[in-house]
mmCIF file of N, CA and C in Angstrom:
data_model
loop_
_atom_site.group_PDB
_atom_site.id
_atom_site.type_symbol
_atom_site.label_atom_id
_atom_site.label_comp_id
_atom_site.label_asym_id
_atom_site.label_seq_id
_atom_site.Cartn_x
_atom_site.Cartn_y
_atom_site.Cartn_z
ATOM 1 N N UNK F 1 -22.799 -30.044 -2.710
ATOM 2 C CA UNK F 1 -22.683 -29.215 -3.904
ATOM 3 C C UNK F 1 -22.478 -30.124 -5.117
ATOM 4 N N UNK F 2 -22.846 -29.280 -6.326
ATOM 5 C CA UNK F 2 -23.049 -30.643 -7.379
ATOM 6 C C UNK F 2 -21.457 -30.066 -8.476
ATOM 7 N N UNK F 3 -20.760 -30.823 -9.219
ATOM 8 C CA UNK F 3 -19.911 -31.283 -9.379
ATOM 9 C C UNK F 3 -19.139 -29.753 -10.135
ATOM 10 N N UNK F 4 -20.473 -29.089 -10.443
ATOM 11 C CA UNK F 4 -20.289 -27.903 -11.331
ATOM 12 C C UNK F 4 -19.841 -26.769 -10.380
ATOM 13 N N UNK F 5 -20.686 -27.037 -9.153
ATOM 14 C CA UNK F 5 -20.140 -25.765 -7.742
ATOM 15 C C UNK F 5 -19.226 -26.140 -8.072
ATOM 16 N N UNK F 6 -18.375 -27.351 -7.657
ATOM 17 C CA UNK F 6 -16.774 -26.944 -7.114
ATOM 18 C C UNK F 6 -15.867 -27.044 -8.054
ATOM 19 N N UNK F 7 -16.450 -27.167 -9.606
ATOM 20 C CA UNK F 7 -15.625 -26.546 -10.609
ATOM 21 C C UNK F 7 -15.013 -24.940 -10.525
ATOM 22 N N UNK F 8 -16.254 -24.524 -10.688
ATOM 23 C CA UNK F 8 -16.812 -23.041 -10.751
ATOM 24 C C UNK F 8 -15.406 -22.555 -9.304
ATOM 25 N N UNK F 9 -15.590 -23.000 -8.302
ATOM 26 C CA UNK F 9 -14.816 -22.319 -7.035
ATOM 27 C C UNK F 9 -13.443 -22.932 -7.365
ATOM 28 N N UNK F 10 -13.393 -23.689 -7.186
ATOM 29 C CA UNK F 10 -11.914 -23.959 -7.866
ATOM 30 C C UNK F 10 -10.959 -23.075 -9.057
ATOM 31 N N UNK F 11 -12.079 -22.405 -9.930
ATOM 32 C CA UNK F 11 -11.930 -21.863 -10.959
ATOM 33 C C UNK F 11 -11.416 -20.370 -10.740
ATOM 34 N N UNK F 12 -12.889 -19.993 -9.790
ATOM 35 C CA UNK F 12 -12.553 -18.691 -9.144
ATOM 36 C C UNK F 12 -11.216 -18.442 -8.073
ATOM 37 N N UNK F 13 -10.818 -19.540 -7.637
ATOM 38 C CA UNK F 13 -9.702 -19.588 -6.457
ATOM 39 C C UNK F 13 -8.182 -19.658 -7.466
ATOM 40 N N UNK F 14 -8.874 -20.269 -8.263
ATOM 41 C CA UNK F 14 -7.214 -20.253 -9.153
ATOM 42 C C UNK F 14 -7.165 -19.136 -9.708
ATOM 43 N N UNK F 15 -7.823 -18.479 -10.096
ATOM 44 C CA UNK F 15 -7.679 -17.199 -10.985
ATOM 45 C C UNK F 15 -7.666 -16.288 -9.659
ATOM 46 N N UNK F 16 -8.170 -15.956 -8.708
ATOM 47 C CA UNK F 16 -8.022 -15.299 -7.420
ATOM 48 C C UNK F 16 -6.318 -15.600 -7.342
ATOM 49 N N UNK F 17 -6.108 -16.304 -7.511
ATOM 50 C CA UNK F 17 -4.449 -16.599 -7.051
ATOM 51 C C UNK F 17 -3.882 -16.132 -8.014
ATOM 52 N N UNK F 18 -3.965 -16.044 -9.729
ATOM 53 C CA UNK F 18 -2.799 -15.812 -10.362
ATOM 54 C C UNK F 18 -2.850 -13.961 -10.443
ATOM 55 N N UNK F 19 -4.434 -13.318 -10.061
ATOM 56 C CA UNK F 19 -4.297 -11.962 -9.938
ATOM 57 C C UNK F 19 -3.339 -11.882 -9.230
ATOM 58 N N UNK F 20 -3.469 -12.611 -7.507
ATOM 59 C CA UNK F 20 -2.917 -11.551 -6.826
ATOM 60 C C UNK F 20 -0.887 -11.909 -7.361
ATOM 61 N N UNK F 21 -0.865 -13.213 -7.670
ATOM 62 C CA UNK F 21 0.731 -13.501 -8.096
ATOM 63 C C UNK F 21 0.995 -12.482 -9.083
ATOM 64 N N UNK F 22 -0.113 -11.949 -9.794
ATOM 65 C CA UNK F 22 0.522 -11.429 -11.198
ATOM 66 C C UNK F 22 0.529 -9.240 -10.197
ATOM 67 N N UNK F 23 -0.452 -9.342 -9.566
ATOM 68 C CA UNK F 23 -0.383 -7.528 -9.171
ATOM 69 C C UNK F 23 0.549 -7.666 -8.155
ATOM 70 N N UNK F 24 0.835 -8.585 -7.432
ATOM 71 C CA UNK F 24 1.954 -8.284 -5.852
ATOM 72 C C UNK F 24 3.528 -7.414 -6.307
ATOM 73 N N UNK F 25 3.717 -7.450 -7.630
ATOM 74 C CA UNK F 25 4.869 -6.253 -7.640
ATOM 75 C C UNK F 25 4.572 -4.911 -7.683
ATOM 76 N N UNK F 26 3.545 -4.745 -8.445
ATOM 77 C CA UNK F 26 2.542 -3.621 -8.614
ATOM 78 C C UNK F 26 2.135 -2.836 -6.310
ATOM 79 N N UNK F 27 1.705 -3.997 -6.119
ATOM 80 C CA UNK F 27 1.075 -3.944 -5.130
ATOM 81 C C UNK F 27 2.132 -3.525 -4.240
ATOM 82 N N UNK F 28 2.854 -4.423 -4.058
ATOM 83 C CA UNK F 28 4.267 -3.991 -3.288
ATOM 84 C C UNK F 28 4.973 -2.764 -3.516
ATOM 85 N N UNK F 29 5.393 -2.040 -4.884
ATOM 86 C CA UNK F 29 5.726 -0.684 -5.265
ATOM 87 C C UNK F 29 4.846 0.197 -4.662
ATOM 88 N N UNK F 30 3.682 -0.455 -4.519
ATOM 89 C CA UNK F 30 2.402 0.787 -4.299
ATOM 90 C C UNK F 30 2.649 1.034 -2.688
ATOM 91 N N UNK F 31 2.854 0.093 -2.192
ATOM 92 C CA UNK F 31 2.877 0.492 -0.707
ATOM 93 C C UNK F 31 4.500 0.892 -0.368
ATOM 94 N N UNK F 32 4.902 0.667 -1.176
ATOM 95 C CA UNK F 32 6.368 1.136 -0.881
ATOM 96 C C UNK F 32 6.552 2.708 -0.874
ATOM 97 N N UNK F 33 5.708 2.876 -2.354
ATOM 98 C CA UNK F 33 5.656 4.349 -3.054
ATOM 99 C C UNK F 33 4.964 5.209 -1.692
ATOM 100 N N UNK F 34 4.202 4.564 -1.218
ATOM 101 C CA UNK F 34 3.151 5.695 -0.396
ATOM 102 C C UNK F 34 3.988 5.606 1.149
ATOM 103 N N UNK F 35 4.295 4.669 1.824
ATOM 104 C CA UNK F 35 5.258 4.897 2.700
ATOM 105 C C UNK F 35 6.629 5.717 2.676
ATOM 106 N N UNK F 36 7.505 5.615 1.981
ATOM 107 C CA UNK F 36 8.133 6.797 1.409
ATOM 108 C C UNK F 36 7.140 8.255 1.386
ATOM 109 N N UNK F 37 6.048 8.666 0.799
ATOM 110 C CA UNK F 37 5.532 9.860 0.474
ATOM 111 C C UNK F 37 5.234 9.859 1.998
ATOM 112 N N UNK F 38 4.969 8.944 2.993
ATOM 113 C CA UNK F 38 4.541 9.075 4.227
ATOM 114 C C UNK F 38 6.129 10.088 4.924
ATOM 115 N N UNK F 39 6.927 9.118 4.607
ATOM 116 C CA UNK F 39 8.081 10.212 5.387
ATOM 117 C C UNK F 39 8.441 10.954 5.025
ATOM 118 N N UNK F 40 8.455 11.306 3.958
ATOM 119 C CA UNK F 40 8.507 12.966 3.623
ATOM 120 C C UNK F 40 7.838 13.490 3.589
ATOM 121 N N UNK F 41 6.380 13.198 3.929
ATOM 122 C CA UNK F 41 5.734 14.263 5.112
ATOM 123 C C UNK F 41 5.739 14.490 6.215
ATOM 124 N N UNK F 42 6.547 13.274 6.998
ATOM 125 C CA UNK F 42 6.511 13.534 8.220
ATOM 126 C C UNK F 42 7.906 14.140 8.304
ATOM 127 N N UNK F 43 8.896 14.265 7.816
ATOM 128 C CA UNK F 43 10.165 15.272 7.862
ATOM 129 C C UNK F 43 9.739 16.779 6.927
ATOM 130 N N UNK F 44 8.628 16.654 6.649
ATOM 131 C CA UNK F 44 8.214 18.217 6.014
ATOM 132 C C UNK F 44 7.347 18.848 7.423
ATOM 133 N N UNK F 45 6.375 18.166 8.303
ATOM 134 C CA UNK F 45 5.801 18.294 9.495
ATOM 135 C C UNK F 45 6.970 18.586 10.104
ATOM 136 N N UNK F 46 8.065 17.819 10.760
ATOM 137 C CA UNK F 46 8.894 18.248 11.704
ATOM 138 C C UNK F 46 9.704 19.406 11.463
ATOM 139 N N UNK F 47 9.848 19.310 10.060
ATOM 140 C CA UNK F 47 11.003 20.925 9.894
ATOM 141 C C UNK F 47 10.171 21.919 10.019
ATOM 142 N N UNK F 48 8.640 21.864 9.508
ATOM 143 C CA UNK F 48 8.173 23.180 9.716
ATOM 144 C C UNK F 48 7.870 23.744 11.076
ATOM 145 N N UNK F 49 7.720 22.355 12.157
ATOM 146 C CA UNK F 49 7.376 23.055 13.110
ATOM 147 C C UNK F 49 8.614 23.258 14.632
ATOM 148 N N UNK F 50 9.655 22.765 13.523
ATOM 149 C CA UNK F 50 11.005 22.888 14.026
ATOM 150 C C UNK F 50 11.182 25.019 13.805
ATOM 151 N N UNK F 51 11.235 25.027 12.461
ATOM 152 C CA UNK F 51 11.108 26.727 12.315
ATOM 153 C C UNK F 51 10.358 27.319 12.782
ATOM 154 N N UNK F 52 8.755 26.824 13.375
ATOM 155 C CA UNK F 52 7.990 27.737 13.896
ATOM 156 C C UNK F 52 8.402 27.762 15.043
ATOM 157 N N UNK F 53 9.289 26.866 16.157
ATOM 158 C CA UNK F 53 9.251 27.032 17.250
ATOM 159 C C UNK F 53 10.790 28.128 17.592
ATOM 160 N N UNK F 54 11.528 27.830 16.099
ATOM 161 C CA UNK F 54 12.861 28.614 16.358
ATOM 162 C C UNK F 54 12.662 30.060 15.998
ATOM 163 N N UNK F 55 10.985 30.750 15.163
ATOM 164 C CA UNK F 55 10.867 31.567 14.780
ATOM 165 C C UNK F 55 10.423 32.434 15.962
ATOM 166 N N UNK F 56 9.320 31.651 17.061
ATOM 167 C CA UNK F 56 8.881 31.954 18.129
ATOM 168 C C UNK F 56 9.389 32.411 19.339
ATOM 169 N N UNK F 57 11.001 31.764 19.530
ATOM 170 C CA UNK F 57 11.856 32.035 20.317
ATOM 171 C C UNK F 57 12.948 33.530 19.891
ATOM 172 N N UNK F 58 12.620 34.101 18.630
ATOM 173 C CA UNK F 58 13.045 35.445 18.766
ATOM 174 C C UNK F 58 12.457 36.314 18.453
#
């Protein structure tokens, strides 16, 4: 490769790196945010079908 390729990739790899340094709090909240929304659906799933089964039994 001639001297300009591995400018160019070098270029792209450093800036590839300061995105992800600069979004990983972003990124991290985001998966935080949606795991949380994960369990309170899955404790909205269990209560409801906690009542359907206690509704069923009378």
């Amino acid at each position: 490769m001639t001297l300009l390729r591995y400018w160019l990739a070098g270029t792209v790899i450093l800036l590839l790196a300061i995105a992800v340094w600069a979004l990983a709090p972003v990124l991290i909240f985001l998966v935080l945010l949606a795991g949380a929304l994960g369990l309170v659906s899955l404790g909205m799933i269990v209560l409801a079908r906690g009542l359907q089964t206690w509704r069923d039994r009378r």
